[in-house]
């Protein structure tokens, strides 16, 4: 039974490298690509010292994942390579993750990993192997538009990963394929059962892969001890309200864990000041953001001109909000809340990803009023 898979107009029998993490999604991609008649090569990256993650469910790239990827490749009868990228992953992702927290920012290591190790280094490996394309298990669509390939949301909104792939360049997009972007998760698992894959019922990854215990603060503290130093919690006027146990435990918009008693109204983290080790808190109204300034912008859309109306997504779980983009600044039609430096702001035109950047600064809605 053939799947009649269309992955972007490749010639019959083309060589395709599949990034295999050991999970059900990438395993199904390998099976579908092989079933469609393409020469399929699986590549798995060992990214970190995963000894502590062995046997822990709900992680990505955990101790058993390489073994699972190898078993799937054996089942499919395809070549499979495991490459040691632990050093590159530590330098590009883990160290950067720790540095962001030291600077009072809230990082997204999955975006950084896609931007560096996976869509930079792994693509290079795929080209060295003479592949015509590289396929991954991400839930996002590559659509051929009038100006070339475009990045679009996945059909299944609950699985859409376009926010995490905003940094994919046009050159990378021309080489990448995302066979699962038009599927919902139950269909993917049904394919896994049809192909007899051992990972058919494997749980989805949820935790940050290099923090299998969920204690990301502990990881940062180990790498950057200064990020765990205590300091003052102050109100927006500078009055000291209490003490905190390290900036790594806080992010903009956070309400719980402040441990400030005797106040009538709830307070939220408004900003972090790494220079003074202060956590600044205020009422919810102080969280409102009128605009965000972006850095390291990756643009996949049309010419911006004097401004472009967009939908802006400021957190992975946030709903896209109407905004206008001038090439650096995103001005929201209505105040956005919980906008944290270090997070990504991804811009859309309907289903299409126009691009995005990292939030470097914000303009308070109170100040802009």
XYZ file of C-alpha atoms in Angstrom:
369
model
C 0.000 0.000 0.000
C 1.682 3.197 -1.186
C 1.097 6.531 0.518
C 1.481 8.550 -2.736
C 3.452 11.080 -0.700
C 4.065 14.453 -2.326
C 7.007 16.215 -0.736
C 7.608 19.058 -3.084
C 8.135 17.845 -6.613
C 11.283 15.775 -6.130
C 12.319 13.505 -8.965
C 11.325 9.841 -8.640
C 13.846 7.948 -6.542
C 15.428 11.128 -5.172
C 17.649 10.783 -2.119
C 16.039 12.195 1.028
C 17.659 12.481 4.443
C 15.169 12.179 7.313
C 16.009 13.726 10.677
C 15.047 10.898 13.048
C 14.708 11.786 16.732
C 13.362 8.404 17.794
C 9.810 9.683 18.257
C 6.691 8.693 16.383
C 6.558 11.783 14.152
C 9.992 11.543 12.552
C 9.703 7.747 12.392
C 6.491 8.038 10.385
C 8.158 10.562 8.089
C 10.928 8.056 7.369
C 8.355 5.350 6.673
C 6.285 7.575 4.370
C 9.316 8.774 2.423
C 10.564 5.217 1.953
C 7.068 3.992 1.026
C 6.769 6.727 -1.612
C 9.782 5.323 -3.437
C 12.482 7.787 -2.397
C 15.965 6.654 -1.388
C 15.782 7.247 2.356
C 18.623 7.837 4.808
C 17.926 8.340 8.499
C 20.176 10.582 10.569
C 19.955 10.871 14.359
C 21.898 13.425 16.348
C 23.215 12.667 19.811
C 22.917 16.101 21.337
C 23.738 15.792 25.006
C 24.808 13.443 27.790
C 21.496 11.692 28.087
C 22.348 9.176 30.800
C 20.061 10.786 33.364
C 17.202 10.793 30.863
C 17.178 7.053 30.216
C 13.699 5.672 30.700
C 12.040 9.028 31.378
C 8.855 9.461 29.402
C 7.905 12.790 27.898
C 11.364 13.983 26.885
C 12.890 14.596 23.489
C 16.195 12.952 22.542
C 16.184 10.926 25.754
C 18.411 7.928 26.443
C 16.271 5.367 24.599
C 15.516 7.545 21.577
C 18.626 6.701 19.566
C 17.879 3.025 20.088
C 14.278 3.545 18.945
C 15.410 5.415 15.821
C 17.775 2.585 14.973
C 15.028 -0.018 15.430
C 12.710 1.943 13.143
C 15.426 2.230 10.495
C 16.047 -1.518 10.701
C 12.320 -2.169 10.331
C 12.186 0.024 7.229
C 15.414 -1.310 5.777
C 17.035 2.102 5.400
C 20.528 3.365 6.134
C 20.843 5.051 9.515
C 23.607 7.200 10.944
C 24.078 8.494 14.490
C 26.215 11.624 14.691
C 27.769 13.012 17.864
C 26.829 16.689 18.013
C 27.020 16.987 21.794
C 29.710 19.666 21.727
C 27.936 21.773 19.076
C 24.641 21.482 20.942
C 26.237 22.564 24.216
C 27.873 25.590 22.615
C 24.952 26.683 20.421
C 21.972 25.826 22.614
C 22.724 25.052 26.257
C 25.299 27.806 26.821
C 23.078 30.318 25.013
C 20.125 29.198 27.159
C 22.097 29.933 30.331
C 23.390 33.273 29.012
C 19.864 34.459 28.234
C 18.740 33.844 31.816
C 21.768 35.719 33.163
C 20.666 38.694 31.042
C 17.143 38.587 32.478
C 15.626 37.210 29.285
C 13.334 34.200 28.755
C 14.891 31.912 26.125
C 13.312 29.390 23.769
C 15.962 26.668 23.289
C 13.866 24.726 20.759
C 13.990 27.662 18.328
C 17.731 28.018 18.859
C 18.213 24.293 18.250
C 16.233 24.421 14.999
C 18.115 27.544 13.952
C 21.582 26.102 14.583
C 22.181 22.398 15.092
C 19.206 21.071 13.121
C 18.649 23.503 10.247
C 22.261 24.589 9.898
C 24.506 21.686 10.854
C 22.191 18.807 9.963
C 21.327 20.370 6.605
C 25.033 20.504 5.882
C 25.297 16.799 6.670
C 22.365 16.043 4.359
C 24.035 17.913 1.513
C 27.309 16.078 2.173
C 25.367 12.829 1.806
C 24.213 13.954 -1.629
C 20.566 14.285 -0.619
C 18.089 16.195 -2.767
C 16.089 17.220 0.307
C 15.815 16.786 4.066
C 12.508 15.827 5.695
C 11.558 16.354 9.339
C 8.611 15.503 11.579
C 7.643 19.100 12.311
C 3.989 20.057 12.048
C 4.256 22.880 9.534
C 3.604 23.178 5.814
C 5.879 24.137 2.948
C 3.757 25.649 0.184
C 5.053 26.536 -3.283
C 4.066 30.147 -3.872
C 4.514 32.547 -6.772
C 7.812 33.766 -5.313
C 9.088 30.374 -4.217
C 8.447 28.094 -1.223
C 6.506 29.590 1.664
C 6.177 28.498 5.293
C 2.581 27.950 6.451
C 0.868 26.786 9.607
C 0.057 23.106 10.000
C -3.465 21.929 9.238
C -3.866 20.799 12.853
C -3.761 24.007 14.967
C -3.161 22.014 18.138
C 0.090 20.641 16.657
C 1.265 23.648 14.652
C 4.991 24.317 15.217
C 5.411 27.302 12.913
C 6.228 29.572 15.871
C 9.331 27.497 16.573
C 10.462 27.554 12.947
C 10.229 31.285 12.222
C 14.033 31.493 11.835
C 14.048 29.072 8.889
C 15.625 30.918 5.969
C 14.370 30.919 2.405
C 17.401 28.916 1.303
C 16.772 26.291 3.977
C 13.073 26.177 3.130
C 13.846 25.323 -0.483
C 15.653 22.195 0.738
C 13.358 21.156 3.595
C 10.195 19.051 3.455
C 7.528 18.626 6.162
C 5.313 15.621 5.281
C 3.210 15.843 8.463
C 2.048 19.435 8.046
C -1.187 18.371 6.411
C -2.010 15.640 8.940
C -3.555 15.418 12.366
C -1.869 13.404 15.096
C -4.278 10.413 15.090
C -3.536 9.890 11.386
C 0.192 9.935 12.099
C -0.152 7.258 14.781
C -2.326 5.205 12.425
C 0.468 5.331 9.849
C 2.906 4.171 12.544
C 0.707 1.168 13.278
C 0.253 0.434 9.575
C 4.012 0.328 9.110
C 4.482 -1.753 12.270
C 6.723 0.792 13.997
C 7.671 0.138 17.612
C 7.137 3.806 18.470
C 3.460 3.884 17.409
C 2.241 4.531 20.962
C 5.298 6.376 22.268
C 4.346 9.537 24.242
C 5.066 12.926 22.709
C 8.048 14.882 23.985
C 7.142 17.722 26.324
C 10.137 18.758 28.393
C 13.208 20.671 27.277
C 15.381 17.798 26.062
C 18.481 18.643 28.115
C 16.415 19.217 31.273
C 14.687 15.832 31.707
C 13.938 16.566 35.367
C 12.166 19.825 34.498
C 14.567 21.745 36.772
C 15.854 24.229 34.199
C 16.871 26.620 37.000
C 19.253 23.966 38.289
C 20.875 23.651 34.868
C 21.346 27.420 34.600
C 22.666 27.673 38.160
C 25.255 25.000 37.426
C 26.501 26.801 34.314
C 26.066 30.398 35.541
C 26.036 30.451 39.367
C 25.473 34.216 39.411
C 21.977 33.728 37.940
C 20.921 32.078 41.196
C 22.007 34.888 43.487
C 19.196 36.438 45.585
C 18.093 40.027 45.289
C 15.287 42.477 45.921
C 11.698 42.454 44.743
C 10.660 46.067 44.235
C 7.558 47.876 43.069
C 7.590 50.175 40.052
C 8.616 53.090 42.252
C 11.620 51.211 43.623
C 10.237 50.409 47.086
C 11.499 47.077 48.396
C 8.685 44.553 48.928
C 10.677 41.402 49.574
C 13.528 39.168 48.529
C 13.789 36.737 45.634
C 15.937 33.611 45.291
C 17.495 34.295 41.890
C 16.383 35.833 38.598
C 16.299 32.380 36.967
C 13.052 31.656 38.821
C 11.096 34.531 37.250
C 9.767 35.685 33.905
C 7.683 38.643 32.745
C 3.988 38.137 33.479
C 4.574 35.691 36.330
C 2.285 35.996 39.353
C 2.937 32.897 41.421
C 6.081 32.347 43.452
C 6.685 35.972 44.432
C 5.991 35.188 48.092
C 5.003 38.731 48.985
C 2.436 38.842 51.751
C 0.066 41.480 53.073
C -0.928 43.020 49.733
C -4.535 43.597 48.738
C -4.065 43.376 44.961
C -2.130 40.739 43.010
C 1.259 41.710 41.597
C 3.006 40.463 38.472
C 6.601 40.454 37.274
C 6.858 43.513 35.023
C 10.563 43.300 34.219
C 13.859 41.839 35.376
C 16.925 43.987 36.031
C 20.035 41.787 35.846
C 22.386 44.708 36.574
C 20.855 45.239 40.029
C 19.462 41.693 40.410
C 16.036 43.230 40.969
C 12.640 41.763 40.127
C 10.252 44.652 39.399
C 6.581 43.938 40.053
C 3.366 45.839 39.437
C -0.363 45.531 38.700
C -1.603 43.661 35.649
C -2.133 46.946 33.815
C 1.625 47.496 33.904
C 2.118 44.352 31.802
C 0.351 45.876 28.817
C 2.703 46.373 25.869
C 1.975 48.772 23.009
C 4.925 47.738 20.835
C 7.909 45.400 20.725
C 11.319 45.981 19.164
C 12.720 42.920 17.397
C 16.277 41.821 16.744
C 17.877 39.169 14.517
C 14.892 39.288 12.184
C 14.327 36.533 9.635
C 11.995 37.657 6.852
C 10.195 35.330 4.443
C 7.427 37.670 3.335
C 6.934 40.425 0.759
C 8.533 43.868 0.813
C 7.553 45.741 3.960
C 7.561 49.249 2.513
C 6.273 51.842 4.965
C 4.589 49.179 7.098
C 2.705 45.934 6.847
C -0.446 44.752 8.608
C 0.264 41.402 10.256
C -0.847 38.986 12.934
C 1.757 38.815 15.701
C 2.303 35.851 18.023
C 4.430 36.789 21.044
C 4.471 33.429 22.866
C 4.133 29.863 21.683
C 0.707 29.503 23.338
C -0.546 33.020 22.580
C -3.180 33.789 19.969
C -1.916 35.862 17.022
C -2.970 39.484 17.486
C -3.454 42.245 14.884
C -0.405 44.485 14.597
C 1.659 46.560 12.182
C 5.309 45.880 11.378
C 7.755 48.479 10.065
C 10.760 46.198 9.657
C 11.932 46.392 13.258
C 9.063 47.406 15.499
C 5.761 45.592 15.953
C 2.972 47.928 17.063
C -0.049 46.099 18.460
C -3.610 47.161 17.696
C -4.455 46.560 21.366
C -2.106 46.086 24.341
C -0.460 42.657 24.544
C 0.302 41.083 27.919
C 3.188 38.937 29.125
C 5.562 40.033 26.355
C 8.989 38.911 27.562
C 12.390 39.868 26.143
C 14.104 36.753 24.809
C 10.907 35.248 23.445
C 10.135 35.237 19.732
C 7.584 37.415 17.974
C 6.382 35.589 14.873
C 4.420 37.425 12.188
C 1.725 35.910 9.990
C -0.467 36.765 7.035
C -3.333 34.357 7.619
C -1.776 30.892 7.471
C 1.541 32.067 6.047
C 4.577 32.754 8.215
C 6.029 36.082 7.117
C 8.977 35.895 9.482
C 9.807 37.127 12.939
C 12.529 38.038 15.366
C 13.616 37.988 18.988
C 11.980 40.452 21.367
C 14.745 42.823 22.466
C 12.612 45.502 24.117
C 9.052 46.644 24.718
C 7.098 49.894 24.908
C 4.674 50.046 27.842
C 1.059 50.679 26.929
C 0.829 52.940 30.004
C 3.747 55.035 28.814
C 2.409 55.168 25.255
C -1.052 56.282 26.348
